[in-house]
Coordinates of C-alpha atoms and ligand atoms in Angstrom, one line a residue:
X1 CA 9.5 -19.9 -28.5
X2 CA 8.2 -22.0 -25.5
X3 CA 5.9 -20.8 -23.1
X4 CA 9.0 -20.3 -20.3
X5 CA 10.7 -18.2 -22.4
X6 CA 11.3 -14.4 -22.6
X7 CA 10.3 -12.6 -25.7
X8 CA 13.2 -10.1 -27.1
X9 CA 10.5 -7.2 -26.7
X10 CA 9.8 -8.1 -23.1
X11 CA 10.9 -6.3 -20.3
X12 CA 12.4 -8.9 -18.1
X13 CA 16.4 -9.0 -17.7
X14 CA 18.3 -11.3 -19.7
X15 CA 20.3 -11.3 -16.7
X16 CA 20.7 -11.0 -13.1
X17 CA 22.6 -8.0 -12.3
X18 CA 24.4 -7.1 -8.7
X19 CA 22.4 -4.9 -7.2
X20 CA 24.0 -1.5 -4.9
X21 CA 26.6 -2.2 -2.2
X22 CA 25.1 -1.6 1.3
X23 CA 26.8 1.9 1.7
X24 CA 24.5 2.7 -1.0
X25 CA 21.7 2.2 2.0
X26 CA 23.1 3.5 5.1
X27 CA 26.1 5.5 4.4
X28 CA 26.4 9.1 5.5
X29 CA 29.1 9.6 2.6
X30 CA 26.8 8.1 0.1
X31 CA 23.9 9.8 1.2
X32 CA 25.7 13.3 0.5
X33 CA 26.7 12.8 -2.3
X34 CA 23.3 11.7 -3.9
X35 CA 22.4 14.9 -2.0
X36 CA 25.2 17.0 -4.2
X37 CA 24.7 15.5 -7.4
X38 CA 21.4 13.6 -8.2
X39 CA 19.2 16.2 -5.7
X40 CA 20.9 18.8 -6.6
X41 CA 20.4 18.5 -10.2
X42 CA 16.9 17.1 -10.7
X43 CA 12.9 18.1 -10.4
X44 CA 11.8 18.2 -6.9
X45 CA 7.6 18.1 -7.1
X46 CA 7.0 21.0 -4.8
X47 CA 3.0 20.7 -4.3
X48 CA 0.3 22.5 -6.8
X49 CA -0.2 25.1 -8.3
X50 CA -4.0 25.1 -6.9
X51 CA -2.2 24.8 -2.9
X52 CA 0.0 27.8 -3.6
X53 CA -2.0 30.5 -2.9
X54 CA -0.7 34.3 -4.3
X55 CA 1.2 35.2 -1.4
X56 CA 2.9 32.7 0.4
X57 CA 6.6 32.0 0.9
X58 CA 7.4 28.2 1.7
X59 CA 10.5 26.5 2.2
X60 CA 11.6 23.6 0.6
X61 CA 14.5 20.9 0.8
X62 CA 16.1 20.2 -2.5
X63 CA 18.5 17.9 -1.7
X64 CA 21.0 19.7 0.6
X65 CA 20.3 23.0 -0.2
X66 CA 17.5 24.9 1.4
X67 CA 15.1 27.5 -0.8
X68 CA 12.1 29.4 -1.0
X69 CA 8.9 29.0 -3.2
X70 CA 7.1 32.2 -3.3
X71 CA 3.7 33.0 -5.1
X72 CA 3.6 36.5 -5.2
X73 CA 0.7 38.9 -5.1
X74 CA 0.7 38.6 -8.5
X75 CA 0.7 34.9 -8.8
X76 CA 4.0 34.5 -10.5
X77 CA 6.0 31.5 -9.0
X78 CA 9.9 31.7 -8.3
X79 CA 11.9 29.8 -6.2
X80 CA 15.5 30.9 -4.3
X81 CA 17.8 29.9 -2.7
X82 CA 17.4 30.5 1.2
X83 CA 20.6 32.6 2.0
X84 CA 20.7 36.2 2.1
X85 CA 23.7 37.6 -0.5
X86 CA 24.7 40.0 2.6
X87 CA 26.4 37.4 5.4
X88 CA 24.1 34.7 4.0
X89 CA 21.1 34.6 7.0
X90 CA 18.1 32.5 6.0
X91 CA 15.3 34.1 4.4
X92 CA 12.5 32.4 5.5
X93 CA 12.5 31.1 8.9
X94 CA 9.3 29.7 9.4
X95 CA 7.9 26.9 6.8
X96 CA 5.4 29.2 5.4
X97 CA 4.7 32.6 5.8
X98 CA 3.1 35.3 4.0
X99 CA 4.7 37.3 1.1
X100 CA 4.0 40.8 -0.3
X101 CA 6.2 42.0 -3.2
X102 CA 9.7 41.8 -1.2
X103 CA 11.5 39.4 0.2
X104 CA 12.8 40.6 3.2
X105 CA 15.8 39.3 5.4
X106 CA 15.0 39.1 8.6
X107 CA 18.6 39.9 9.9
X108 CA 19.9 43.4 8.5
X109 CA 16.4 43.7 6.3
X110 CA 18.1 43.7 2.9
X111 CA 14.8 43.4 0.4
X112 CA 14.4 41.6 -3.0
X113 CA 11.9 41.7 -5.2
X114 CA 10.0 38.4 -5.2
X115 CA 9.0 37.9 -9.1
X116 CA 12.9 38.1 -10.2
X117 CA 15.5 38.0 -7.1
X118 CA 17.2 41.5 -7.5
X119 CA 18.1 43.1 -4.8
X120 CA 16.0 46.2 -4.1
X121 CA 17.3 48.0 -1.0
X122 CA 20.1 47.7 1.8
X123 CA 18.2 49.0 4.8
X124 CA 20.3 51.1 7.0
X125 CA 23.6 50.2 5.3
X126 CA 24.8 52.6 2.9
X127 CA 27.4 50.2 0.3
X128 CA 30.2 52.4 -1.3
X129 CA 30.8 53.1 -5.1
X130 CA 32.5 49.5 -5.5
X131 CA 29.0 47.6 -4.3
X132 CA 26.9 46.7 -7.7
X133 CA 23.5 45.9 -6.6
X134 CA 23.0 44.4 -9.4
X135 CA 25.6 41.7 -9.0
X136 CA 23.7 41.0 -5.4
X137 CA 20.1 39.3 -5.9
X138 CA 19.1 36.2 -4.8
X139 CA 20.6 33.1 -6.3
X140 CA 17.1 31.8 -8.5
X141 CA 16.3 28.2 -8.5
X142 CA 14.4 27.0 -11.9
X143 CA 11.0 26.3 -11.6
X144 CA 8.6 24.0 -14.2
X145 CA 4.8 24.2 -13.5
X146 CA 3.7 20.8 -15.4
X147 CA 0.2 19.5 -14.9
X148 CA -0.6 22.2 -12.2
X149 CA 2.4 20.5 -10.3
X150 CA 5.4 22.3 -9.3
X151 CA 8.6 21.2 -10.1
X152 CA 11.8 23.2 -8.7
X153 CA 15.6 22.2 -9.5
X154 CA 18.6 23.6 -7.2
X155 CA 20.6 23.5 -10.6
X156 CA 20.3 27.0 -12.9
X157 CA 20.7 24.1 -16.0
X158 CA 18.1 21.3 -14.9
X159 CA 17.7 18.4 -17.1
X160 CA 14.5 18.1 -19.3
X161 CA 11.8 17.3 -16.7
X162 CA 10.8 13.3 -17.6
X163 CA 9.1 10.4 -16.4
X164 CA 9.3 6.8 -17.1
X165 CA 6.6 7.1 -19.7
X166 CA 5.7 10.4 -21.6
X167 CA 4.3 12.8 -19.4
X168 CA 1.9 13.4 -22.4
X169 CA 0.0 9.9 -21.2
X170 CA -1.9 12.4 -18.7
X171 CA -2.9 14.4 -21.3
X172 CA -6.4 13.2 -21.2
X173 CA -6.5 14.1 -17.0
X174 CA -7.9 17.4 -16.5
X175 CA -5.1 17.1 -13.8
X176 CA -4.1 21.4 -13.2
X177 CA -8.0 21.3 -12.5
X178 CA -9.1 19.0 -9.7
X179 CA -8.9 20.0 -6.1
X180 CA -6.4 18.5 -3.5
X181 CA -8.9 16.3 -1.3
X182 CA -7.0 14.5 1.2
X183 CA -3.2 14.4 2.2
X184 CA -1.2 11.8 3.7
X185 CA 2.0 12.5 5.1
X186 CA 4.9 9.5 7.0
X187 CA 8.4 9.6 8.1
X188 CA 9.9 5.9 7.1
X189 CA 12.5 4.1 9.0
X190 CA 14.4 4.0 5.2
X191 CA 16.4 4.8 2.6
X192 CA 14.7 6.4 0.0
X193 CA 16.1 4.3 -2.5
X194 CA 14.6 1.2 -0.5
X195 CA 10.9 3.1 -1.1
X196 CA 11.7 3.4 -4.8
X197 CA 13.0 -0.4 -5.4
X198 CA 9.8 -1.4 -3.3
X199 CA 7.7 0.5 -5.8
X200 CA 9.7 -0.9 -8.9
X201 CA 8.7 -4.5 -8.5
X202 CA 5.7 -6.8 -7.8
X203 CA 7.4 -9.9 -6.9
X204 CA 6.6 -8.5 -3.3
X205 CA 2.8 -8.4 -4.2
X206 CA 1.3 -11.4 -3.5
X207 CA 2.9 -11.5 0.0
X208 CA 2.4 -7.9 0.8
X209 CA -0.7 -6.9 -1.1
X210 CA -3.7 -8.8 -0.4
X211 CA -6.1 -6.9 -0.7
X212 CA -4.2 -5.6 -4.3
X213 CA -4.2 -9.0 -5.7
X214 CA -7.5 -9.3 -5.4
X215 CA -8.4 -5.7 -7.3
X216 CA -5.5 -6.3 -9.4
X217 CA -5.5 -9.9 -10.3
X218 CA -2.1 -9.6 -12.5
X219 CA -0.3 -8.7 -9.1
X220 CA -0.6 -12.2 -8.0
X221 CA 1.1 -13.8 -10.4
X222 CA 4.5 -11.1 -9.1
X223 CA 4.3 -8.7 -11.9
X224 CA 3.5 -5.3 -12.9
X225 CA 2.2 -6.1 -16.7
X226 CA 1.5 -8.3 -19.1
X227 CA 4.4 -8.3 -20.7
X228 CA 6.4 -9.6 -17.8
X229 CA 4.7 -13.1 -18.5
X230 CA 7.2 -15.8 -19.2
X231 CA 5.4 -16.9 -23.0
X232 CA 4.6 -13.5 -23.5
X233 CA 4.7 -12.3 -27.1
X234 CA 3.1 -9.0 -28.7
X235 CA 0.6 -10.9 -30.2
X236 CA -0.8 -11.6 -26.9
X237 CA -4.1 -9.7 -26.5
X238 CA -4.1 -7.1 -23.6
X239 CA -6.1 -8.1 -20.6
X240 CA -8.0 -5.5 -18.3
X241 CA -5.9 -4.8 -15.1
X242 CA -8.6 -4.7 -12.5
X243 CA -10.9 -7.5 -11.7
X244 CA -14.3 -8.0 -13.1
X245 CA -16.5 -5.4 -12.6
X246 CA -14.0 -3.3 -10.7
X247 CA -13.0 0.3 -12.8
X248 CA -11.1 2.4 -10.1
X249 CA -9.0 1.5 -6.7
X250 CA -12.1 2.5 -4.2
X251 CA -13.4 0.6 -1.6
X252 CA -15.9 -0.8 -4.0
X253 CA -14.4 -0.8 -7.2
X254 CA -17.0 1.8 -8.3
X255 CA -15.6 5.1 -9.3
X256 CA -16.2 7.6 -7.1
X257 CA -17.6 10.2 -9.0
X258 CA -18.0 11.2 -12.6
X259 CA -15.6 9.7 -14.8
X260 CA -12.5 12.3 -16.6
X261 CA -14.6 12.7 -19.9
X262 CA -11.8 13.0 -22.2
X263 CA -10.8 9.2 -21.2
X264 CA -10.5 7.2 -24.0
X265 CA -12.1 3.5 -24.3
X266 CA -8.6 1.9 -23.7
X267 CA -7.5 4.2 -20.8
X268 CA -10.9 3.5 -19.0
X269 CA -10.0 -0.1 -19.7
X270 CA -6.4 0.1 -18.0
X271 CA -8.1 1.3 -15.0
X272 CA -4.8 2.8 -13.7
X273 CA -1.9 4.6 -15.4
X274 CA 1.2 5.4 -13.1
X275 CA 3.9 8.0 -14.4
X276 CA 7.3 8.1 -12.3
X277 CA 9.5 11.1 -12.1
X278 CA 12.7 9.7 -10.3
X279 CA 13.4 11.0 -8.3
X280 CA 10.9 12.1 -6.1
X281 CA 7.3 11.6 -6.9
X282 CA 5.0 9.1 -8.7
X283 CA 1.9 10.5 -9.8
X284 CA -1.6 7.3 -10.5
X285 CA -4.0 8.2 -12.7
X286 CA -7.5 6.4 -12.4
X287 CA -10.4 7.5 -14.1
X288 CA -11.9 9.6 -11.5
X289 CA -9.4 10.7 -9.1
X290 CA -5.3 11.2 -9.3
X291 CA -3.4 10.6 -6.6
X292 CA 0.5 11.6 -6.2
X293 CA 3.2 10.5 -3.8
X294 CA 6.4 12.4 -3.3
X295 CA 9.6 10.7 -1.7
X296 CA 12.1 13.2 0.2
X297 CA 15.1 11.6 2.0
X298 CA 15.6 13.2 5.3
X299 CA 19.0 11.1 6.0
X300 CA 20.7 7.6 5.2
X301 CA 18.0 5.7 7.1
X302 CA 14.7 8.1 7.3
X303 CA 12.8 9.2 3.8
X304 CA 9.3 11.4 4.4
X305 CA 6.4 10.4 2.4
X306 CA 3.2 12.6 1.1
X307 CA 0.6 11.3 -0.9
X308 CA -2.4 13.5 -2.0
X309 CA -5.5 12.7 -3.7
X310 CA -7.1 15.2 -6.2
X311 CA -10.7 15.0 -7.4
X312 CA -13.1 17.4 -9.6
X313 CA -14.8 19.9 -7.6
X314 CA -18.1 17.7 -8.4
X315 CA -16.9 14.8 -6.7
X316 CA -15.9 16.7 -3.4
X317 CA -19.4 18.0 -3.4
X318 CA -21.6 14.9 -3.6
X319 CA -23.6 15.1 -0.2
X320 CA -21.5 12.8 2.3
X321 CA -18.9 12.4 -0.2
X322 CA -15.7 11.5 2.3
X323 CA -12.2 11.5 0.6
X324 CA -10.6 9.6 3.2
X325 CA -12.8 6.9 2.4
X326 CA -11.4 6.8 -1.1
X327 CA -8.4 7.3 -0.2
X328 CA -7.9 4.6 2.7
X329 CA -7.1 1.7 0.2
X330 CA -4.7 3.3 -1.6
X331 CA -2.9 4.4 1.6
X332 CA -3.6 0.6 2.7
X333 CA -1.1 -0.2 0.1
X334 CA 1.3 2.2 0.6
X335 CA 1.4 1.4 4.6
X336 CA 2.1 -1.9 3.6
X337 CA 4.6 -0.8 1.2
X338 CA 6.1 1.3 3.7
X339 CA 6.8 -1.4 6.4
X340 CA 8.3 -4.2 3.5
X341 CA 10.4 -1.3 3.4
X342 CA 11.7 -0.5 6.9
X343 CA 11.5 -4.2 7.0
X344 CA 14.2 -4.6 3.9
X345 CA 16.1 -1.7 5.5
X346 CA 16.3 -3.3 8.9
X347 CA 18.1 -6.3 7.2
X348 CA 20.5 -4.9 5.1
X349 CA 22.1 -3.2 8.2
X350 CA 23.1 -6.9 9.1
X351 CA 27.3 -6.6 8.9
X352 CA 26.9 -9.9 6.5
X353 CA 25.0 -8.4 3.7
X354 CA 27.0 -7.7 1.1
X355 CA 24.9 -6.2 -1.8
X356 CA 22.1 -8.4 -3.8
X357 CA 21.2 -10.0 -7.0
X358 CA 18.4 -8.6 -9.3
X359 CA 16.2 -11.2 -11.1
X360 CA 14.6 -10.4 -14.5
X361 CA 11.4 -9.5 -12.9
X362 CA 13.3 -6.3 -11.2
X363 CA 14.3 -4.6 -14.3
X364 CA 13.2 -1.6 -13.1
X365 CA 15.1 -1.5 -10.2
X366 CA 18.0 -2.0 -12.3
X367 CA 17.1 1.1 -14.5
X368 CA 16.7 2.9 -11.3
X369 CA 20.2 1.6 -10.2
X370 CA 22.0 2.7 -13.8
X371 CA 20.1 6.0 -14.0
X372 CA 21.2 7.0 -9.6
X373 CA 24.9 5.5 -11.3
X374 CA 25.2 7.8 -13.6
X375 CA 23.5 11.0 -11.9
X376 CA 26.0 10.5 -9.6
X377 CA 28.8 11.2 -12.0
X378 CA 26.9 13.7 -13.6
X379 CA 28.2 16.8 -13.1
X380 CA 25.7 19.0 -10.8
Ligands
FES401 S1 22.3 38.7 6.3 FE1 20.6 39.3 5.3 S2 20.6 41.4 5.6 FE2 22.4 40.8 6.6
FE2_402 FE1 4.0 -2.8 -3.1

């Protein structure tokens, strides 16, 4: 094999495949439908566990349909959808408020119990013989607690809750433990999709990322691994992924705090581990912080952001420790992230743009196009 070739275990295309139309971008018709099918159907990371106090109602977009994420007193978690089973008012009319055992409507005051749905009373209206209550409670969403995150599906049958790697390579993170240190949160002038193809490739690195290249000297060279490398083979012996002397993405390289002590040798070594649960959040494990960034369309052209950064208690309580500080470079990179992608989405509303090709490097992106595909046809 010469040294421009791709080896058969590599992950580069063999190909270059045509990549979405642009209604895929900016149509309201497309848009809805990913809404009805993919977004109706799959995980939605809904915050922690450790952010949800026992309690609290909050509201929550999952795709189109509106629910409610309650913590009760009790600290069970259950999740509804936001329509009374009277004449269908909302629920929960402010984005959080506090909950005691009943869900109340705030219309005719119908109550449901908060740890299962059913519906408990009908206020003032008395319901003849042919009412069952029991056919009346609130319409449950599923709900999957993985890591300490929250995960919440519209669907009453969600698919198995995956990532792009198994979700067991955090097993080693004490990651239900640490404490939520800093928050991020953007509205982007995007598709979400154009977010998630940003995030799928490196090519964009070297003209983007400065400041990455330099901490992650593999970037440079347009890839996301080693294996990417035209002459690759498996035989290849694994490089580290940060520069010399660097261990974690801080200002200085240093970590900023005591290192996860269940890390082993090589997961020190790899000085980063990403795990991707299309289709809204990516969660980066380094070896003294986590950081996770959850991607919510709003409409064709607008996508929310929020990136958090959890720690261990100890970290947060070094004297002067400052978790903006650790979390500005990180957030550099996303900001510049986020404007390649407004960028990208300004030009593919030129009328001449009729869909692009995907080079071997964007395999990813191509799995991300085949997976939305099929989701799509999926049945909801
Ligand atoms: S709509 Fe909720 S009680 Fe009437
Ligand atoms: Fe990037």
């Amino acid at each position: 094999m010469g040294a421009a070739e791709r080896h058969p275990l590599s992950p580069r295309l063999d190909h270059c495949p045509q990549g979405l139309p642009q209604a895929a971008y900016l149509g309201a018709d497309w848009f809805a439908q990913e809404m009805t099918t993919v977004f109706a159907r799959n995980w939605h990371f809904a915050g922690r566990l450790a952010d949800l106090p026992p309690g609290i109602m909050r509201r929550i977009r999952l795709g189109h349909a509106e629910a409610i994420l309650c913590r009760t007193p009790d600290g069970k978690v259950t999740a509804f959808h936001n329509s009374c089973r009277h004449r269908g008012s909302e629920l929960c009319q402010k984005a959080e408020q506090s909950l005691n055992r009943l869900i109340t409507c705030p219309y005719h005051a119908w109550s449901y119990a908060a740890d299962d749905g059913r519906l408990v009373s009908t206020a003032l209206a008395r319901p003849t013989d042919d009412f069952r209550r029991e056919d009346h409670g609130l319409v449950p969403c599923s709900v999957q607690i993985w890591a300490g995150m929250i995960f919440v599906s519209a669907s009453p049958a969600p698919p198995e809750l995956r990532g792009d790697v198994p979700l067991s390579t955090l097993d080693n993170w004490p990651v239900a433990s640490l404490v939520t240190g800093h928050r991020w949160e953007t509205a982007l002038d995007c598709n979400w999709k154009v977010f998630w193809e940003n995030y799928s490739e490196c090519l964009h690195c070297p003209g983007i990322h400065p400041e990455l290249c330099e901490m992650v000297p593999l970037y440079s060279k347009g890839i996301m691994g080693q294996s990417e490398a035209l002459g690759w083979t498996p035989d290849t012996p694994a490089a580290r992924n940060l520069r010399p002397g660097a261990e974690s993405w801080t200002p200085t390289g240093a970590p900023c705090g005591p290192v996860f002590p269940d890390l082993t040798m090589a997961e020190r070594e790899a000085g980063y581990h990403f795990v991707t649960i299309w289709p809204t959040v990516y969660i980066v494990a380094h070896v003294d912080y986590v950081r996770s960034v959850r991607i919510e369309p709003l409409s064709p052209e607008k996508t929310r952001l929020t990136a958090e950064w959890y720690f261990p208690a100890e970290t947060l309580a070094q004297p002067g420790f400052d978790a903006a500080e650790v979390a500005a470079f990180p957030k550099l990179v996303m900001e510049q992230d986020g404007a390649a992608a407004e960028m990208n989405q300004r030009g593919i509303r030129s009328p001449s743009y009729a869909g692009g090709r995907l080079m071997p490097e964007e395999y990813e992106i191509h799995r991300f196009h085949q997976w939305l595909l099929a989701e799509m046809e999926a049945a909801p």
